[in-house]
Coordinates of C-alpha atoms in Angstrom, one line a residue:
X1 CA -15.7 19.3 41.9
X2 CA -15.8 20.7 38.2
X3 CA -12.3 19.6 37.1
X4 CA -12.2 16.9 40.1
X5 CA -16.1 15.3 37.5
X6 CA -13.8 16.0 34.1
X7 CA -10.6 14.0 35.3
X8 CA -12.3 11.3 36.2
X9 CA -14.3 11.0 32.7
X10 CA -11.3 11.3 31.9
X11 CA -9.7 8.0 33.7
X12 CA -12.9 6.3 33.1
X13 CA -12.3 7.2 29.6
X14 CA -8.6 5.7 28.4
X15 CA -9.2 3.2 30.7
X16 CA -11.1 1.0 28.7
X17 CA -7.3 -0.5 27.4
X18 CA -7.5 -3.4 29.2
X19 CA -11.4 -4.7 28.4
X20 CA -13.0 -6.0 25.1
X21 CA -15.0 -3.1 23.9
X22 CA -16.3 -2.8 27.8
X23 CA -20.0 -0.5 28.5
X24 CA -19.9 2.1 28.5
X25 CA -19.4 2.8 31.9
X26 CA -15.4 2.1 31.0
X27 CA -15.6 2.7 27.8
X28 CA -13.3 1.0 26.0
X29 CA -9.5 2.4 25.7
X30 CA -10.7 6.3 24.8
X31 CA -7.9 7.2 23.3
X32 CA -5.2 5.9 24.4
X33 CA -2.3 4.9 22.1
X34 CA -3.1 5.3 18.4
X35 CA -0.7 6.4 14.9
X36 CA -1.2 8.5 12.0
X37 CA -3.5 6.5 10.0
X38 CA -4.1 9.1 7.1
X39 CA 0.0 9.5 6.6
X40 CA 2.1 7.2 4.1
X41 CA 4.4 4.8 5.3
X42 CA 7.1 5.8 3.6
X43 CA 6.7 9.3 4.1
X44 CA 6.6 8.9 8.5
X45 CA 10.5 7.1 8.3
X46 CA 11.6 10.3 7.0
X47 CA 9.6 11.7 10.1
X48 CA 10.3 9.0 12.2
X49 CA 13.9 9.5 11.1
X50 CA 14.4 13.5 12.0
X51 CA 12.8 13.8 14.7
X52 CA 15.3 10.9 16.6
X53 CA 18.2 13.5 15.1
X54 CA 16.1 16.3 17.0
X55 CA 15.1 14.2 19.8
X56 CA 18.0 16.5 21.7
X57 CA 15.4 18.9 21.8
X58 CA 12.5 17.7 23.1
X59 CA 10.8 15.6 25.2
X60 CA 10.8 11.8 25.4
X61 CA 7.0 12.6 24.8
X62 CA 7.1 14.7 22.5
X63 CA 9.0 12.9 20.4
X64 CA 7.3 9.9 20.3
X65 CA 4.0 11.4 19.9
X66 CA 6.1 12.5 16.3
X67 CA 7.2 9.3 15.7
X68 CA 4.8 7.0 15.7
X69 CA 3.9 7.4 13.0
X70 CA 5.4 3.6 10.9
X71 CA 8.4 3.7 8.4
X72 CA 8.3 1.2 6.4
X73 CA 11.3 -0.7 5.7
X74 CA 12.8 -1.0 2.1
X75 CA 9.5 -0.8 -0.2
X76 CA 8.4 1.3 -2.0
X77 CA 4.7 3.0 -2.9
X78 CA 4.6 1.1 -5.7
X79 CA 5.0 -2.0 -3.4
X80 CA 2.9 -0.7 -0.6
X81 CA 0.0 -0.6 -2.9
X82 CA 0.2 -3.7 -4.6
X83 CA 0.6 -5.3 -1.2
X84 CA -3.2 -4.8 -0.5
X85 CA -5.8 -8.0 -1.6
X86 CA -7.5 -5.6 -4.5
X87 CA -11.8 -6.7 -3.6
X88 CA -14.0 -6.4 -7.1
X89 CA -15.1 -2.6 -7.4
X90 CA -19.2 -4.2 -6.8
X91 CA -18.4 -5.7 -4.0
X92 CA -17.1 -2.1 -2.4
X93 CA -19.4 0.0 0.1
X94 CA -20.3 2.9 -1.8
X95 CA -20.5 5.3 2.0
X96 CA -18.4 4.0 5.2
X97 CA -17.9 5.9 7.7
X98 CA -15.8 5.4 11.2
X99 CA -16.3 6.8 13.8
X100 CA -13.4 6.0 16.0
X101 CA -10.7 7.6 19.3
X102 CA -7.5 8.4 17.2
X103 CA -5.7 6.0 20.2
X104 CA -7.6 3.3 20.9
X105 CA -6.8 -0.2 19.4
X106 CA -10.1 -1.5 19.7
X107 CA -10.9 1.4 16.2
X108 CA -6.7 0.3 14.5
X109 CA -7.5 -2.9 14.6
X110 CA -10.6 -2.3 12.5
X111 CA -8.5 0.3 10.1
X112 CA -5.9 -2.4 10.5
X113 CA -8.2 -4.4 7.9
X114 CA -10.2 -1.1 5.6
X115 CA -6.2 -0.1 5.3
X116 CA -5.3 -3.9 3.4
X117 CA -8.8 -4.1 1.7
X118 CA -7.8 -1.0 0.6
X119 CA -11.3 0.1 1.9
X120 CA -11.6 4.3 1.5
X121 CA -13.0 5.3 4.5
X122 CA -13.9 8.6 6.3
X123 CA -13.2 8.9 9.8
X124 CA -15.1 11.0 12.5
X125 CA -12.9 11.6 15.6
X126 CA -15.4 11.0 18.8
X127 CA -14.7 13.7 21.5
X128 CA -14.7 10.7 24.7
X129 CA -16.1 13.1 27.3
X130 CA -19.3 14.5 25.1
X131 CA -19.8 11.9 22.7
X132 CA -22.0 14.2 20.8
X133 CA -20.9 13.2 17.8
X134 CA -21.9 9.9 18.4
X135 CA -25.0 11.6 19.5
X136 CA -27.0 9.7 16.5
X137 CA -26.9 6.4 18.3
X138 CA -27.4 4.4 21.0
X139 CA -24.2 2.7 20.8
X140 CA -22.4 4.8 22.9
X141 CA -19.1 3.3 22.3
X142 CA -16.5 3.0 19.3
X143 CA -15.4 1.1 16.8
X144 CA -18.8 2.2 15.2
X145 CA -18.9 2.3 11.1
X146 CA -21.4 3.1 8.7
X147 CA -21.9 1.2 6.1
X148 CA -24.1 2.3 3.3
X149 CA -26.0 4.0 5.9
X150 CA -25.9 0.6 7.6
X151 CA -25.0 0.7 11.3
X152 CA -21.7 -2.1 12.4
X153 CA -20.0 -3.0 16.3
X154 CA -17.5 -4.0 17.9
X155 CA -14.4 -5.1 16.6
X156 CA -14.9 -7.7 15.6
X157 CA -18.5 -8.1 14.5
X158 CA -17.6 -5.1 12.0
X159 CA -14.8 -6.8 10.3
X160 CA -17.0 -10.0 10.5
X161 CA -19.5 -8.3 8.3
X162 CA -16.8 -6.6 6.2
X163 CA -15.2 -9.6 5.4
X164 CA -18.5 -11.2 4.3
X165 CA -19.2 -8.5 2.2
X166 CA -16.5 -7.3 -0.2
X167 CA -15.1 -11.0 0.4
X168 CA -15.8 -13.0 -3.7
X169 CA -14.1 -16.6 -3.1
X170 CA -13.2 -19.3 -0.1
X171 CA -11.5 -18.8 2.3
X172 CA -8.0 -21.2 1.7
X173 CA -6.8 -20.1 5.9
X174 CA -7.7 -22.5 8.7
X175 CA -10.9 -20.9 10.1
X176 CA -11.0 -22.6 13.4
X177 CA -6.9 -21.4 14.1
X178 CA -7.7 -17.9 12.6
X179 CA -10.8 -17.5 15.2
X180 CA -8.4 -18.5 17.6
X181 CA -5.7 -16.6 17.8
X182 CA -8.5 -13.5 16.5
X183 CA -9.9 -14.7 19.7
X184 CA -6.7 -14.3 22.1
X185 CA -6.4 -10.5 20.7
X186 CA -9.1 -9.5 22.6
X187 CA -9.4 -11.9 25.4
X188 CA -5.4 -11.6 26.0
X189 CA -3.1 -9.0 24.1
X190 CA -4.8 -6.2 24.1
X191 CA -4.3 -6.5 28.1
X192 CA -0.8 -6.3 28.4
X193 CA -0.8 -3.1 26.8
X194 CA -2.0 -0.4 29.6
X195 CA 0.3 -1.7 32.6
X196 CA 2.4 -1.3 30.2
X197 CA 2.5 1.6 28.7
X198 CA 1.4 3.5 31.5
X199 CA 4.6 1.7 33.6
X200 CA 6.3 4.1 34.8
X201 CA 5.1 7.9 35.3
X202 CA 7.0 8.7 32.3
X203 CA 6.1 6.4 29.7
X204 CA 2.5 7.8 31.3
X205 CA 3.5 11.5 30.2
X206 CA 4.5 10.1 27.2
X207 CA 1.9 8.6 26.3
X208 CA -0.7 10.9 26.7
X209 CA 1.3 13.8 24.6
X210 CA -0.3 11.7 21.6
X211 CA -3.1 11.4 23.1
X212 CA -4.0 14.5 23.8
X213 CA -2.2 15.8 20.1
X214 CA -5.0 13.3 18.6
X215 CA -7.3 12.7 20.3
X216 CA -11.0 15.2 19.4
X217 CA -10.3 16.9 23.0
X218 CA -10.8 20.6 23.9
X219 CA -7.6 22.9 24.5
X220 CA -8.8 22.8 28.4
X221 CA -9.5 18.5 28.5
X222 CA -6.1 18.5 26.4
X223 CA -3.7 19.3 29.9
X224 CA -6.2 17.8 31.8
X225 CA -6.0 14.5 30.2
X226 CA -1.8 15.1 29.9
X227 CA -1.1 15.3 33.1
X228 CA -3.9 14.9 35.2
X229 CA -4.8 11.9 33.0
X230 CA -1.1 10.5 32.8
X231 CA -0.8 10.8 36.5
X232 CA -3.5 8.4 36.8
X233 CA -3.3 6.1 34.9
X234 CA -0.1 4.9 35.7
X235 CA -2.1 4.5 39.3
X236 CA -4.2 2.2 37.4
X237 CA -1.6 0.8 35.7
X238 CA -1.4 -1.5 39.0
X239 CA -4.8 -2.3 39.4
X240 CA -4.6 -3.5 35.6
X241 CA -1.9 -6.0 37.1
X242 CA -3.1 -7.5 39.8
X243 CA -6.2 -7.6 38.2
X244 CA -4.8 -9.2 35.2
X245 CA -1.9 -11.9 37.3
X246 CA 0.1 -9.0 35.7
X247 CA 4.0 -9.6 37.5
X248 CA 5.6 -7.8 35.7
X249 CA 4.3 -6.6 33.1
X250 CA 7.3 -6.2 30.3
X251 CA 7.7 -9.8 30.7
X252 CA 3.9 -10.6 30.0
X253 CA 4.6 -8.5 26.9
X254 CA 7.4 -9.8 25.1
X255 CA 6.0 -13.2 26.6
X256 CA 2.7 -12.2 24.8
X257 CA 5.1 -11.2 21.2
X258 CA 6.8 -14.8 21.5
X259 CA 3.8 -16.6 21.3
X260 CA 2.6 -14.7 18.6
X261 CA 5.6 -15.4 16.7
X262 CA 5.4 -19.3 17.6
X263 CA 2.0 -19.3 16.6
X264 CA 3.3 -18.8 13.0
X265 CA 5.5 -22.1 13.4
X266 CA 8.3 -20.7 10.3
X267 CA 5.5 -18.5 7.9
X268 CA 5.1 -14.6 7.4
X269 CA 1.7 -14.8 8.2
X270 CA -1.2 -16.7 9.9
X271 CA -2.4 -17.2 7.1
X272 CA 1.0 -18.3 5.0
X273 CA 2.2 -15.9 1.8
X274 CA -0.7 -14.6 3.2
X275 CA -1.9 -12.2 6.4
X276 CA -5.5 -13.1 7.5
X277 CA -8.4 -11.4 9.5
X278 CA -5.6 -13.1 13.0
X279 CA -2.5 -11.4 11.9
X280 CA -4.4 -8.0 11.5
X281 CA -5.9 -8.0 14.2
X282 CA -3.2 -8.6 16.4
X283 CA -0.9 -5.8 14.0
X284 CA -3.6 -4.0 14.0
X285 CA -3.8 -3.4 18.4
X286 CA 0.0 -3.6 17.9
X287 CA 0.1 -0.5 15.8
X288 CA -0.2 2.0 18.5
X289 CA 2.4 1.4 20.8
X290 CA 5.4 0.6 18.2
X291 CA 6.5 3.5 18.9
X292 CA 6.7 4.3 22.0
X293 CA 9.3 3.4 24.5
X294 CA 7.4 0.0 25.3
X295 CA 6.3 -1.5 22.3
X296 CA 10.4 -0.7 20.9
X297 CA 11.1 -2.2 24.2
X298 CA 9.1 -4.5 22.6
X299 CA 10.5 -5.5 19.2
X300 CA 13.9 -5.5 20.1
X301 CA 13.7 -7.8 22.0
X302 CA 11.4 -10.6 21.0
X303 CA 11.4 -12.1 17.4
X304 CA 7.9 -10.2 16.3
X305 CA 9.8 -8.0 14.8
X306 CA 10.5 -9.5 10.7
X307 CA 6.8 -10.1 11.3
X308 CA 5.8 -6.7 12.1
X309 CA 7.4 -5.0 9.3
X310 CA 6.5 -7.4 6.9
X311 CA 2.0 -6.5 8.5
X312 CA 3.2 -3.2 7.7
X313 CA 4.4 -3.8 3.9
X314 CA 1.6 -6.0 2.7
X315 CA -0.9 -3.3 4.5
X316 CA 0.8 -0.7 3.2
X317 CA -0.5 3.1 3.1
X318 CA -4.0 4.2 4.7
X319 CA -7.8 3.5 2.5
X320 CA -8.2 7.4 4.7
X321 CA -9.9 9.4 2.6
X322 CA -11.8 13.2 3.8
X323 CA -14.4 13.1 5.8

């Protein structure tokens, strides 16, 4: 009975990816998918190519756990750093801590913002079962950010507040357009992810191999989550398809990607020559699945790949520092 309860808790922890930071009994995205944000994108490209060479000797899930590290095509480390937005020293927070699930798309949305603005941050990985790392807070969902001791919650609100703190002038972006597409990310795009990464048993195992390898799980939780969690989420994904009126999950993902590319209207980014907050939101949410099968299929079958590569170059290396 205890094992059944733990499995149920694990499933609740990862079920939230289909909804926008929902209440605790449907914890947002507990640890579905992510990338290793403390790796250099340039170095990740080397790792990705070498892992592919060894793919025949590994299971698909294990290989993808490594290949989730990002590649940046034809850019140097110097170019990546230069691409970041420069925040004046007097506007930079002195201490910024992100409480997260490594695989949570909402947490990755916040990290995309922090990385792009080159705001150094520490990470505390939260155990999705006990949540003991958040015992100090009444708020038990992720992401949670402490900025010079001030607690901020909800990914979109966190980004809004931080943006107000660090921007040094008026925005040149179309605020209405930016707001519209940020809302689209939270209300639509994120709901395309779970049905795709848990589409069949092999993709569910692929996803949970990464989740359990990078999340804050005990040994027992890791083993239980990988197999029992993958099986459970395979069936949950079918319910999510019905809830969000999805008939063909891949077609829905491709359609969302094409919708975003159409929104660019020929521009490099929605923000024009530089990413705006909507660009960062789309990139952050998609970044965890980019090198899973669903993400590879998306890039191969839609026009989103060029924009995604440009975003990798603009966001550059992680601004994460050791806690």
